[in-house]
PDB file of C-alpha atoms in Angstrom:
ATOM      1  CA  UNK A 263     107.063 107.111 125.952  1.00 93.00           C
ATOM      2  CA  UNK A 264     108.501 103.908 127.352  1.00 95.00           C
ATOM      3  CA  UNK A 265     111.526 102.452 125.507  1.00 96.00           C
ATOM      4  CA  UNK A 266     109.576  99.429 124.203  1.00 96.00           C
ATOM      5  CA  UNK A 267     106.929 101.544 122.501  1.00 97.00           C
ATOM      6  CA  UNK A 268     109.603 103.947 121.209  1.00 98.00           C
ATOM      7  CA  UNK A 269     111.352 101.023 119.527  1.00 98.00           C
ATOM      8  CA  UNK A 270     108.048  99.838 118.046  1.00 98.00           C
ATOM      9  CA  UNK A 271     107.390 103.294 116.627  1.00 98.00           C
ATOM     10  CA  UNK A 272     110.846 103.554 115.040  1.00 98.00           C
ATOM     11  CA  UNK A 273     110.435 100.104 113.489  1.00 98.00           C
ATOM     12  CA  UNK A 274     106.964 100.932 112.181  1.00 98.00           C
ATOM     13  CA  UNK A 275     108.160 104.139 110.489  1.00 98.00           C
ATOM     14  CA  UNK A 276     111.234 102.479 108.956  1.00 98.00           C
ATOM     15  CA  UNK A 277     109.633  99.193 107.875  1.00 98.00           C
ATOM     16  CA  UNK A 278     106.446 100.335 106.155  1.00 98.00           C
ATOM     17  CA  UNK A 279     106.381 101.720 102.609  1.00 98.00           C
ATOM     18  CA  UNK A 280     102.846 103.084 102.316  1.00 98.00           C
ATOM     19  CA  UNK A 281     101.471 106.252 103.868  1.00 98.00           C
ATOM     20  CA  UNK A 282      98.157 107.964 103.402  1.00 98.00           C
ATOM     21  CA  UNK A 283      98.547 111.689 102.959  1.00 98.00           C
ATOM     22  CA  UNK A 284      95.825 114.041 104.155  1.00 98.00           C
ATOM     23  CA  UNK A 285      95.648 117.362 102.354  1.00 98.00           C
ATOM     24  CA  UNK A 286      93.173 120.202 102.163  1.00 98.00           C
ATOM     25  CA  UNK A 287      91.262 120.239  98.853  1.00 97.00           C
ATOM     26  CA  UNK A 288      88.586 122.837  98.153  1.00 94.00           C
ATOM     27  CA  UNK A 289      88.497 123.530 101.884  1.00 94.00           C
ATOM     28  CA  UNK A 290      87.765 119.942 102.920  1.00 96.00           C
ATOM     29  CA  UNK A 291      89.996 116.983 103.825  1.00 98.00           C
ATOM     30  CA  UNK A 292      91.335 114.627 101.162  1.00 98.00           C
ATOM     31  CA  UNK A 293      93.401 111.463 101.731  1.00 98.00           C
ATOM     32  CA  UNK A 294      95.411 109.480  99.218  1.00 98.00           C
ATOM     33  CA  UNK A 295      98.110 106.833  99.192  1.00 98.00           C
ATOM     34  CA  UNK A 296     101.737 107.698  98.680  1.00 98.00           C
ATOM     35  CA  UNK A 297     105.201 106.232  99.236  1.00 98.00           C
ATOM     36  CA  UNK A 298     107.419 107.910 101.813  1.00 98.00           C
ATOM     37  CA  UNK A 299     110.989 108.095 103.024  1.00 98.00           C
ATOM     38  CA  UNK A 300     111.748 109.097 106.615  1.00 98.00           C
ATOM     39  CA  UNK A 301     114.936 111.060 107.303  1.00 97.00           C
ATOM     40  CA  UNK A 302     117.240 108.923 109.484  1.00 97.00           C
ATOM     41  CA  UNK A 303     116.518 111.167 112.494  1.00 98.00           C
ATOM     42  CA  UNK A 304     112.763 111.505 111.700  1.00 98.00           C
ATOM     43  CA  UNK A 305     113.212 115.270 111.335  1.00 98.00           C
ATOM     44  CA  UNK A 306     111.519 115.059 107.929  1.00 98.00           C
ATOM     45  CA  UNK A 307     109.471 112.751 105.727  1.00 98.00           C
ATOM     46  CA  UNK A 308     109.938 112.870 101.970  1.00 97.00           C
ATOM     47  CA  UNK A 309     107.415 112.071  99.267  1.00 97.00           C
ATOM     48  CA  UNK A 310     108.225 112.046  95.549  1.00 96.00           C
ATOM     49  CA  UNK A 311     105.091 113.015  93.699  1.00 96.00           C
ATOM     50  CA  UNK A 312     103.795 114.126  90.342  1.00 94.00           C
ATOM     51  CA  UNK A 313     102.395 117.592  89.760  1.00 93.00           C
ATOM     52  CA  UNK A 314      99.473 115.776  88.126  1.00 90.00           C
ATOM     53  CA  UNK A 315      98.505 114.142  91.439  1.00 93.00           C
ATOM     54  CA  UNK A 316      95.772 115.838  93.428  1.00 96.00           C
ATOM     55  CA  UNK A 317      97.770 115.808  96.680  1.00 97.00           C
ATOM     56  CA  UNK A 318     100.599 117.701  94.967  1.00 97.00           C
ATOM     57  CA  UNK A 319      98.190 120.353  93.729  1.00 97.00           C
ATOM     58  CA  UNK A 320      96.760 120.542  97.252  1.00 98.00           C
ATOM     59  CA  UNK A 321     100.202 120.973  98.870  1.00 98.00           C
ATOM     60  CA  UNK A 322     101.023 123.766  96.422  1.00 97.00           C
ATOM     61  CA  UNK A 323      98.033 125.688  97.775  1.00 98.00           C
ATOM     62  CA  UNK A 324      98.310 124.752 101.473  1.00 98.00           C
ATOM     63  CA  UNK A 325     101.275 122.982 103.062  1.00 98.00           C
ATOM     64  CA  UNK A 326      99.378 121.674 106.085  1.00 98.00           C
ATOM     65  CA  UNK A 327      99.343 117.882 105.788  1.00 98.00           C
ATOM     66  CA  UNK A 328      99.214 114.693 107.820  1.00 98.00           C
ATOM     67  CA  UNK A 329     100.743 111.303 107.085  1.00 98.00           C
ATOM     68  CA  UNK A 330      99.054 108.181 108.404  1.00 98.00           C
ATOM     69  CA  UNK A 331     101.148 105.017 108.504  1.00 98.00           C
ATOM     70  CA  UNK A 332      99.809 101.659 109.684  1.00 98.00           C
ATOM     71  CA  UNK A 333     101.334  98.264 110.147  1.00 98.00           C
ATOM     72  CA  UNK A 334     100.588  96.127 107.079  1.00 98.00           C
ATOM     73  CA  UNK A 335      97.381  94.141 107.574  1.00 98.00           C
ATOM     74  CA  UNK A 336      98.532  90.570 108.257  1.00 97.00           C
ATOM     75  CA  UNK A 337      94.908  89.323 108.430  1.00 97.00           C
ATOM     76  CA  UNK A 338      95.122  88.897 112.200  1.00 97.00           C
ATOM     77  CA  UNK A 339      91.783  88.301 113.916  1.00 96.00           C
ATOM     78  CA  UNK A 340      91.547  91.888 115.179  1.00 96.00           C
ATOM     79  CA  UNK A 341      92.937  94.499 112.763  1.00 97.00           C
ATOM     80  CA  UNK A 342      92.169  97.193 115.332  1.00 95.00           C
ATOM     81  CA  UNK A 343      95.350  96.024 117.045  1.00 96.00           C
ATOM     82  CA  UNK A 344      97.554  97.030 114.134  1.00 98.00           C
ATOM     83  CA  UNK A 345      99.988  99.741 115.190  1.00 98.00           C
ATOM     84  CA  UNK A 346      99.594 103.114 113.524  1.00 98.00           C
ATOM     85  CA  UNK A 347     100.944 106.613 113.684  1.00 98.00           C
ATOM     86  CA  UNK A 348      99.622 109.939 112.439  1.00 98.00           C
ATOM     87  CA  UNK A 349     102.218 112.614 111.744  1.00 98.00           C
ATOM     88  CA  UNK A 350     101.074 116.198 111.294  1.00 98.00           C
ATOM     89  CA  UNK A 351     103.344 118.695 109.635  1.00 98.00           C
ATOM     90  CA  UNK A 352     104.079 121.187 106.931  1.00 98.00           C
ATOM     91  CA  UNK A 353     105.059 120.283 103.378  1.00 98.00           C
ATOM     92  CA  UNK A 354     107.319 122.290 101.112  1.00 98.00           C
ATOM     93  CA  UNK A 355     108.810 121.467  97.748  1.00 95.00           C
ATOM     94  CA  UNK A 356     112.373 120.225  98.050  1.00 92.00           C
ATOM     95  CA  UNK A 357     115.086 120.418  95.431  1.00 86.00           C
ATOM     96  CA  UNK A 358     117.437 117.471  95.866  1.00 76.00           C
ATOM     97  CA  UNK A 359     120.630 119.123  94.656  1.00 68.00           C
ATOM     98  CA  UNK A 360     123.012 116.814  96.454  1.00 68.00           C
ATOM     99  CA  UNK A 361     121.128 113.606  95.599  1.00 88.00           C
ATOM    100  CA  UNK A 362     121.427 112.215  99.138  1.00 91.00           C
ATOM    101  CA  UNK A 363     117.675 111.947  99.540  1.00 94.00           C
ATOM    102  CA  UNK A 364     117.303 110.640  96.006  1.00 94.00           C
ATOM    103  CA  UNK A 365     119.805 107.839  96.670  1.00 95.00           C
ATOM    104  CA  UNK A 366     118.080 106.847  99.889  1.00 96.00           C
ATOM    105  CA  UNK A 367     114.706 106.949  98.150  1.00 96.00           C
ATOM    106  CA  UNK A 368     115.950 104.755  95.302  1.00 96.00           C
ATOM    107  CA  UNK A 369     117.512 102.320  97.751  1.00 97.00           C
ATOM    108  CA  UNK A 370     114.048 101.889  99.280  1.00 98.00           C
ATOM    109  CA  UNK A 371     112.103 102.073  95.984  1.00 97.00           C
ATOM    110  CA  UNK A 372     114.426 101.023  93.119  1.00 97.00           C
ATOM    111  CA  UNK A 373     111.534 100.736  90.646  1.00 96.00           C
ATOM    112  CA  UNK A 374     110.821 104.445  91.068  1.00 94.00           C
ATOM    113  CA  UNK A 375     113.967 105.384  89.091  1.00 93.00           C
ATOM    114  CA  UNK A 376     111.827 106.022  86.003  1.00 91.00           C
ATOM    115  CA  UNK A 377     110.050 108.875  87.780  1.00 91.00           C
ATOM    116  CA  UNK A 378     113.305 110.796  88.174  1.00 90.00           C
ATOM    117  CA  UNK A 379     113.442 111.101  84.389  1.00 89.00           C
ATOM    118  CA  UNK A 380     110.013 112.796  84.305  1.00 86.00           C
ATOM    119  CA  UNK A 381     109.843 116.567  84.627  1.00 85.00           C
ATOM    120  CA  UNK A 382     106.592 116.581  86.555  1.00 91.00           C
ATOM    121  CA  UNK A 383     107.934 114.683  89.601  1.00 93.00           C
ATOM    122  CA  UNK A 384     109.521 116.411  92.559  1.00 93.00           C
ATOM    123  CA  UNK A 385     110.337 115.764  96.189  1.00 95.00           C
ATOM    124  CA  UNK A 386     108.298 117.362  98.919  1.00 97.00           C
ATOM    125  CA  UNK A 387     109.678 117.577 102.445  1.00 97.00           C
ATOM    126  CA  UNK A 388     107.213 117.212 105.294  1.00 98.00           C
ATOM    127  CA  UNK A 389     108.484 118.664 108.553  1.00 98.00           C
ATOM    128  CA  UNK A 390     106.684 117.091 111.521  1.00 98.00           C
ATOM    129  CA  UNK A 391     104.914 119.272 114.034  1.00 98.00           C
ATOM    130  CA  UNK A 392     103.828 116.330 116.164  1.00 98.00           C
ATOM    131  CA  UNK A 393     102.683 112.727 115.984  1.00 98.00           C
ATOM    132  CA  UNK A 394     100.139 110.459 117.626  1.00 98.00           C
ATOM    133  CA  UNK A 395     101.185 106.822 117.987  1.00 98.00           C
ATOM    134  CA  UNK A 396      98.717 104.053 118.802  1.00 97.00           C
ATOM    135  CA  UNK A 397     100.858 101.114 119.844  1.00 97.00           C
ATOM    136  CA  UNK A 398      97.969  99.019 121.083  1.00 90.00           C
ATOM    137  CA  UNK A 399      94.847  99.098 123.201  1.00 83.00           C
ATOM    138  CA  UNK A 400      95.254 101.970 125.657  1.00 84.00           C
ATOM    139  CA  UNK A 401      98.839 102.586 124.516  1.00 94.00           C
ATOM    140  CA  UNK A 402      98.363 105.984 122.899  1.00 96.00           C
ATOM    141  CA  UNK A 403     101.244 108.436 122.775  1.00 98.00           C
ATOM    142  CA  UNK A 404     101.234 112.072 121.745  1.00 98.00           C
ATOM    143  CA  UNK A 405     104.733 112.741 120.459  1.00 98.00           C
ATOM    144  CA  UNK A 406     106.370 116.116 119.891  1.00 98.00           C
ATOM    145  CA  UNK A 407     108.720 116.688 116.950  1.00 98.00           C
ATOM    146  CA  UNK A 408     111.626 116.684 119.423  1.00 98.00           C
ATOM    147  CA  UNK A 409     110.543 113.388 120.980  1.00 98.00           C
ATOM    148  CA  UNK A 410     110.127 111.904 117.500  1.00 98.00           C
ATOM    149  CA  UNK A 411     113.818 112.620 116.890  1.00 98.00           C
ATOM    150  CA  UNK A 412     114.714 110.872 120.134  1.00 98.00           C
ATOM    151  CA  UNK A 413     112.599 107.897 119.029  1.00 98.00           C
ATOM    152  CA  UNK A 414     114.754 107.695 115.876  1.00 98.00           C
ATOM    153  CA  UNK A 415     117.662 106.854 118.187  1.00 91.00           C
TER     154      UNK A 415
ATOM    155  CA  UNK B  25      85.134 103.050  83.705  1.00 93.00           C
ATOM    156  CA  UNK B  26      85.799  99.808  81.851  1.00 95.00           C
ATOM    157  CA  UNK B  27      84.313  96.620  83.359  1.00 96.00           C
ATOM    158  CA  UNK B  28      87.701  95.197  84.324  1.00 96.00           C
ATOM    159  CA  UNK B  29      88.676  98.209  86.400  1.00 97.00           C
ATOM    160  CA  UNK B  30      85.164  98.389  87.884  1.00 98.00           C
ATOM    161  CA  UNK B  31      85.552  94.802  89.097  1.00 98.00           C
ATOM    162  CA  UNK B  32      88.976  95.598  90.540  1.00 98.00           C
ATOM    163  CA  UNK B  33      87.538  98.556  92.446  1.00 98.00           C
ATOM    164  CA  UNK B  34      84.658  96.515  93.892  1.00 98.00           C
ATOM    165  CA  UNK B  35      87.089  93.813  94.987  1.00 98.00           C
ATOM    166  CA  UNK B  36      89.454  96.336  96.554  1.00 98.00           C
ATOM    167  CA  UNK B  37      86.680  97.968  98.588  1.00 98.00           C
ATOM    168  CA  UNK B  38      85.248  94.615  99.768  1.00 98.00           C
ATOM    169  CA  UNK B  39      88.503  92.823 100.472  1.00 98.00           C
ATOM    170  CA  UNK B  40      90.482  95.368 102.453  1.00 98.00           C
ATOM    171  CA  UNK B  41      89.877  96.041 106.167  1.00 98.00           C
ATOM    172  CA  UNK B  42      91.931  99.176 106.784  1.00 98.00           C
ATOM    173  CA  UNK B  43      91.115 102.713 105.722  1.00 98.00           C
ATOM    174  CA  UNK B  44      92.788 105.974 106.548  1.00 98.00           C
ATOM    175  CA  UNK B  45      90.310 108.652 107.475  1.00 98.00           C
ATOM    176  CA  UNK B  46      91.051 112.298 106.726  1.00 98.00           C
ATOM    177  CA  UNK B  47      89.325 114.807 108.963  1.00 98.00           C
ATOM    178  CA  UNK B  48      89.670 118.494 109.634  1.00 98.00           C
ATOM    179  CA  UNK B  49      91.319 119.208 113.015  1.00 97.00           C
ATOM    180  CA  UNK B  50      91.975 122.775 114.151  1.00 94.00           C
ATOM    181  CA  UNK B  51      91.464 123.866 110.554  1.00 94.00           C
ATOM    182  CA  UNK B  52      94.125 121.567 109.082  1.00 96.00           C
ATOM    183  CA  UNK B  53      94.042 118.022 107.702  1.00 98.00           C
ATOM    184  CA  UNK B  54      94.465 115.006 109.965  1.00 98.00           C
ATOM    185  CA  UNK B  55      94.642 111.347 108.893  1.00 98.00           C
ATOM    186  CA  UNK B  56      94.300 108.249 111.024  1.00 98.00           C
ATOM    187  CA  UNK B  57      93.682 104.550 110.587  1.00 98.00           C
ATOM    188  CA  UNK B  58      90.272 103.021 111.049  1.00 98.00           C
ATOM    189  CA  UNK B  59      88.308  99.890 110.147  1.00 98.00           C
ATOM    190  CA  UNK B  60      85.430 100.273 107.722  1.00 98.00           C
ATOM    191  CA  UNK B  61      82.398  98.460 106.394  1.00 98.00           C
ATOM    192  CA  UNK B  62      81.019  99.278 102.931  1.00 98.00           C
ATOM    193  CA  UNK B  63      77.271  99.061 102.379  1.00 97.00           C
ATOM    194  CA  UNK B  64      76.562  96.287  99.833  1.00 97.00           C
ATOM    195  CA  UNK B  65      75.703  98.912  97.183  1.00 98.00           C
ATOM    196  CA  UNK B  66      78.563 101.283  98.177  1.00 98.00           C
ATOM    197  CA  UNK B  67      76.004 103.969  99.019  1.00 98.00           C
ATOM    198  CA  UNK B  68      77.636 104.350 102.436  1.00 98.00           C
ATOM    199  CA  UNK B  69      80.737 103.430 104.398  1.00 98.00           C
ATOM    200  CA  UNK B  70      80.465 102.763 108.115  1.00 97.00           C
ATOM    201  CA  UNK B  71      83.092 103.262 110.791  1.00 97.00           C
ATOM    202  CA  UNK B  72      82.616 102.259 114.428  1.00 96.00           C
ATOM    203  CA  UNK B  73      84.644 104.632 116.531  1.00 96.00           C
ATOM    204  CA  UNK B  74      85.180 105.839 120.058  1.00 94.00           C
ATOM    205  CA  UNK B  75      84.296 109.333 121.168  1.00 93.00           C
ATOM    206  CA  UNK B  76      87.780 109.389 122.666  1.00 90.00           C
ATOM    207  CA  UNK B  77      89.378 109.103 119.220  1.00 93.00           C
ATOM    208  CA  UNK B  78      90.513 112.331 117.588  1.00 96.00           C
ATOM    209  CA  UNK B  79      88.780 111.552 114.284  1.00 97.00           C
ATOM    210  CA  UNK B  80      85.446 111.172 116.096  1.00 97.00           C
ATOM    211  CA  UNK B  81      85.894 114.539 117.781  1.00 97.00           C
ATOM    212  CA  UNK B  82      86.774 116.006 114.384  1.00 98.00           C
ATOM    213  CA  UNK B  83      83.669 114.542 112.689  1.00 98.00           C
ATOM    214  CA  UNK B  84      81.477 115.943 115.460  1.00 97.00           C
ATOM    215  CA  UNK B  85      82.706 119.414 114.492  1.00 97.00           C
ATOM    216  CA  UNK B  86      82.857 119.006 110.701  1.00 98.00           C
ATOM    217  CA  UNK B  87      81.450 116.052 108.759  1.00 98.00           C
ATOM    218  CA  UNK B  88      83.619 116.525 105.672  1.00 98.00           C
ATOM    219  CA  UNK B  89      85.901 113.493 105.473  1.00 98.00           C
ATOM    220  CA  UNK B  90      87.786 111.298 103.047  1.00 98.00           C
ATOM    221  CA  UNK B  91      88.589 107.593 103.254  1.00 98.00           C
ATOM    222  CA  UNK B  92      91.734 106.284 101.601  1.00 98.00           C
ATOM    223  CA  UNK B  93      91.898 102.529 100.985  1.00 98.00           C
ATOM    224  CA  UNK B  94      94.907 100.808  99.442  1.00 98.00           C
ATOM    225  CA  UNK B  95      95.655  97.262  98.465  1.00 98.00           C
ATOM    226  CA  UNK B  96      97.655  95.589 101.251  1.00 98.00           C
ATOM    227  CA  UNK B  97     101.382  95.961 100.633  1.00 98.00           C
ATOM    228  CA  UNK B  98     102.527  92.525  99.433  1.00 97.00           C
ATOM    229  CA  UNK B  99     106.183  93.699  99.270  1.00 97.00           C
ATOM    230  CA  UNK B 100     106.104  93.729  95.463  1.00 97.00           C
ATOM    231  CA  UNK B 101     109.077  95.456  93.814  1.00 96.00           C
ATOM    232  CA  UNK B 102     107.088  98.617  93.050  1.00 96.00           C
ATOM    233  CA  UNK B 103     104.539  99.555  95.741  1.00 97.00           C
ATOM    234  CA  UNK B 104     103.467 102.494  93.592  1.00 95.00           C
ATOM    235  CA  UNK B 105     101.502  99.913  91.591  1.00 96.00           C
ATOM    236  CA  UNK B 106      99.255  99.038  94.520  1.00 98.00           C
ATOM    237  CA  UNK B 107      95.655  99.895  93.715  1.00 98.00           C
ATOM    238  CA  UNK B 108      94.046 102.598  95.845  1.00 98.00           C
ATOM    239  CA  UNK B 109      90.901 104.605  96.083  1.00 98.00           C
ATOM    240  CA  UNK B 110      90.053 107.880  97.811  1.00 98.00           C
ATOM    241  CA  UNK B 111      86.420 108.386  98.740  1.00 98.00           C
ATOM    242  CA  UNK B 112      85.251 111.865  99.709  1.00 98.00           C
ATOM    243  CA  UNK B 113      82.024 112.290 101.604  1.00 98.00           C
ATOM    244  CA  UNK B 114      80.077 113.488 104.578  1.00 98.00           C
ATOM    245  CA  UNK B 115      79.975 111.712 107.929  1.00 98.00           C
ATOM    246  CA  UNK B 116      77.056 111.689 110.340  1.00 98.00           C
ATOM    247  CA  UNK B 117      76.478 109.716 113.493  1.00 95.00           C
ATOM    248  CA  UNK B 118      74.343 106.655 112.862  1.00 92.00           C
ATOM    249  CA  UNK B 119      72.136 104.870 115.341  1.00 86.00           C
ATOM    250  CA  UNK B 120      71.983 101.201 114.427  1.00 76.00           C
ATOM    251  CA  UNK B 121      68.479 100.466 115.712  1.00 68.00           C
ATOM    252  CA  UNK B 122      67.817  97.447 113.521  1.00 68.00           C
ATOM    253  CA  UNK B 123      71.292  95.897 114.048  1.00 88.00           C
ATOM    254  CA  UNK B 124      71.702  95.088 110.346  1.00 91.00           C
ATOM    255  CA  UNK B 125      74.885  97.152 110.078  1.00 94.00           C
ATOM    256  CA  UNK B 126      76.097  95.835 113.412  1.00 94.00           C
ATOM    257  CA  UNK B 127      75.705  92.232 112.272  1.00 95.00           C
ATOM    258  CA  UNK B 128      77.540  92.880 109.026  1.00 96.00           C
ATOM    259  CA  UNK B 129      80.281  94.719 110.910  1.00 96.00           C
ATOM    260  CA  UNK B 130      80.694  91.861 113.383  1.00 96.00           C
ATOM    261  CA  UNK B 131      80.754  89.318 110.562  1.00 97.00           C
ATOM    262  CA  UNK B 132      83.737  91.211 109.135  1.00 98.00           C
ATOM    263  CA  UNK B 133      85.344  92.074 112.510  1.00 97.00           C
ATOM    264  CA  UNK B 134      84.219  89.495 115.104  1.00 97.00           C
ATOM    265  CA  UNK B 135      86.818  90.643 117.645  1.00 96.00           C
ATOM    266  CA  UNK B 136      85.191  94.077 117.757  1.00 94.00           C
ATOM    267  CA  UNK B 137      82.192  92.698 119.692  1.00 93.00           C
ATOM    268  CA  UNK B 138      83.679  94.058 122.916  1.00 91.00           C
ATOM    269  CA  UNK B 139      83.343  97.614 121.633  1.00 91.00           C
ATOM    270  CA  UNK B 140      79.572  97.276 121.342  1.00 90.00           C
ATOM    271  CA  UNK B 141      79.460  96.923 125.126  1.00 89.00           C
ATOM    272  CA  UNK B 142      81.209 100.280 125.585  1.00 86.00           C
ATOM    273  CA  UNK B 143      79.114 103.422 125.786  1.00 85.00           C
ATOM    274  CA  UNK B 144      81.640 105.624 124.028  1.00 91.00           C
ATOM    275  CA  UNK B 145      81.553 103.731 120.694  1.00 93.00           C
ATOM    276  CA  UNK B 146      79.128 104.565 117.920  1.00 93.00           C
ATOM    277  CA  UNK B 147      78.689 104.056 114.199  1.00 95.00           C
ATOM    278  CA  UNK B 148      79.280 106.890 111.790  1.00 97.00           C
ATOM    279  CA  UNK B 149      77.893 106.726 108.295  1.00 97.00           C
ATOM    280  CA  UNK B 150      79.969 108.258 105.525  1.00 98.00           C
ATOM    281  CA  UNK B 151      77.941 109.087 102.432  1.00 98.00           C
ATOM    282  CA  UNK B 152      80.190 109.286  99.371  1.00 98.00           C
ATOM    283  CA  UNK B 153      80.233 112.418  97.245  1.00 98.00           C
ATOM    284  CA  UNK B 154      82.745 110.991  94.795  1.00 98.00           C
ATOM    285  CA  UNK B 155      85.794 108.770  94.545  1.00 98.00           C
ATOM    286  CA  UNK B 156      89.110 108.676  92.737  1.00 98.00           C
ATOM    287  CA  UNK B 157      90.390 105.204  91.841  1.00 98.00           C
ATOM    288  CA  UNK B 158      93.968 104.559  90.777  1.00 97.00           C
ATOM    289  CA  UNK B 159      93.945 101.098  89.256  1.00 97.00           C
ATOM    290  CA  UNK B 160      97.462 101.290  87.869  1.00 90.00           C
ATOM    291  CA  UNK B 161      99.824 103.485  85.915  1.00 83.00           C
ATOM    292  CA  UNK B 162      97.700 105.857  83.845  1.00 84.00           C
ATOM    293  CA  UNK B 163      94.502 104.078  84.922  1.00 94.00           C
ATOM    294  CA  UNK B 164      92.951 106.855  86.998  1.00 96.00           C
ATOM    295  CA  UNK B 165      89.186 107.082  87.309  1.00 98.00           C
ATOM    296  CA  UNK B 166      87.100 109.861  88.822  1.00 98.00           C
ATOM    297  CA  UNK B 167      83.932 108.176  90.037  1.00 98.00           C
ATOM    298  CA  UNK B 168      80.648 109.818  90.964  1.00 98.00           C
ATOM    299  CA  UNK B 169      78.540 108.497  93.848  1.00 98.00           C
ATOM    300  CA  UNK B 170      76.098 107.104  91.266  1.00 98.00           C
ATOM    301  CA  UNK B 171      78.841 105.336  89.337  1.00 98.00           C
ATOM    302  CA  UNK B 172      80.209 103.932  92.606  1.00 98.00           C
ATOM    303  CA  UNK B 173      76.850 102.237  93.151  1.00 98.00           C
ATOM    304  CA  UNK B 174      77.005 100.739  89.658  1.00 98.00           C
ATOM    305  CA  UNK B 175      80.522  99.473  90.454  1.00 98.00           C
ATOM    306  CA  UNK B 176      79.025  97.627  93.451  1.00 98.00           C
ATOM    307  CA  UNK B 177      77.058  95.547  90.929  1.00 91.00           C
TER     308      UNK B 177
END
């Protein structure tokens, strides 16, 4: 990937707050909104979810997931030009013993503090296998997990 | 569903332009951004996609999909309060002979006219099986395809 698009991808991942999480449910694809926190080196993506949420139940059964993150719709004339990235990976439940992830998550989402007092919420860690970044028309990049770390800078 | 939340769901589906489409790829979930057009009665959701796109290739192999639509992130303190809906359904390629769908699509996305001149783009029709609407904290609604049509008003 050229350095300009690499910078755009890093900014997209760090700036946005909303991801749509694809999971397998009853053998077919499901997608639902979640919040996410990227590790500083993009080696992992964390979601803090309730056991009551369908996607959590899905991940408990099958850790194969994908995260889709798009630039916020600014009502530009052509929304097809919004940048977006799909990250495929494997999710596993993550116990935040040292609170580093928790602190970073709360710095990004301070209003989520209440959910850390609820027993049914836990972190899941999604380890990327690869990503597909659409920076613009004809600017499509398939990105390995290793290249994603280089993109993080 | 109560009338207030039904109105919120109809507004969400009609106002937003971006959906994230979950497909099955190599046996595992994939998610990627797309534009969408709801039928006026929410009996179908149309996407106009290129055969070169991964999600199109996926739908050709397996029509089970889900669309995830969220309220645009307005940078509110707690993005977990953004409304969102997941629609599960079956996708099939759709030949727009009478141009009714095409006209509605172009009214919503005028800049997409160029893609109707390209041979590799086609409409896909997603017929909903059900939906799950999260209107706010504790306001979660499982919605049948029939109820979704009533929500359309």
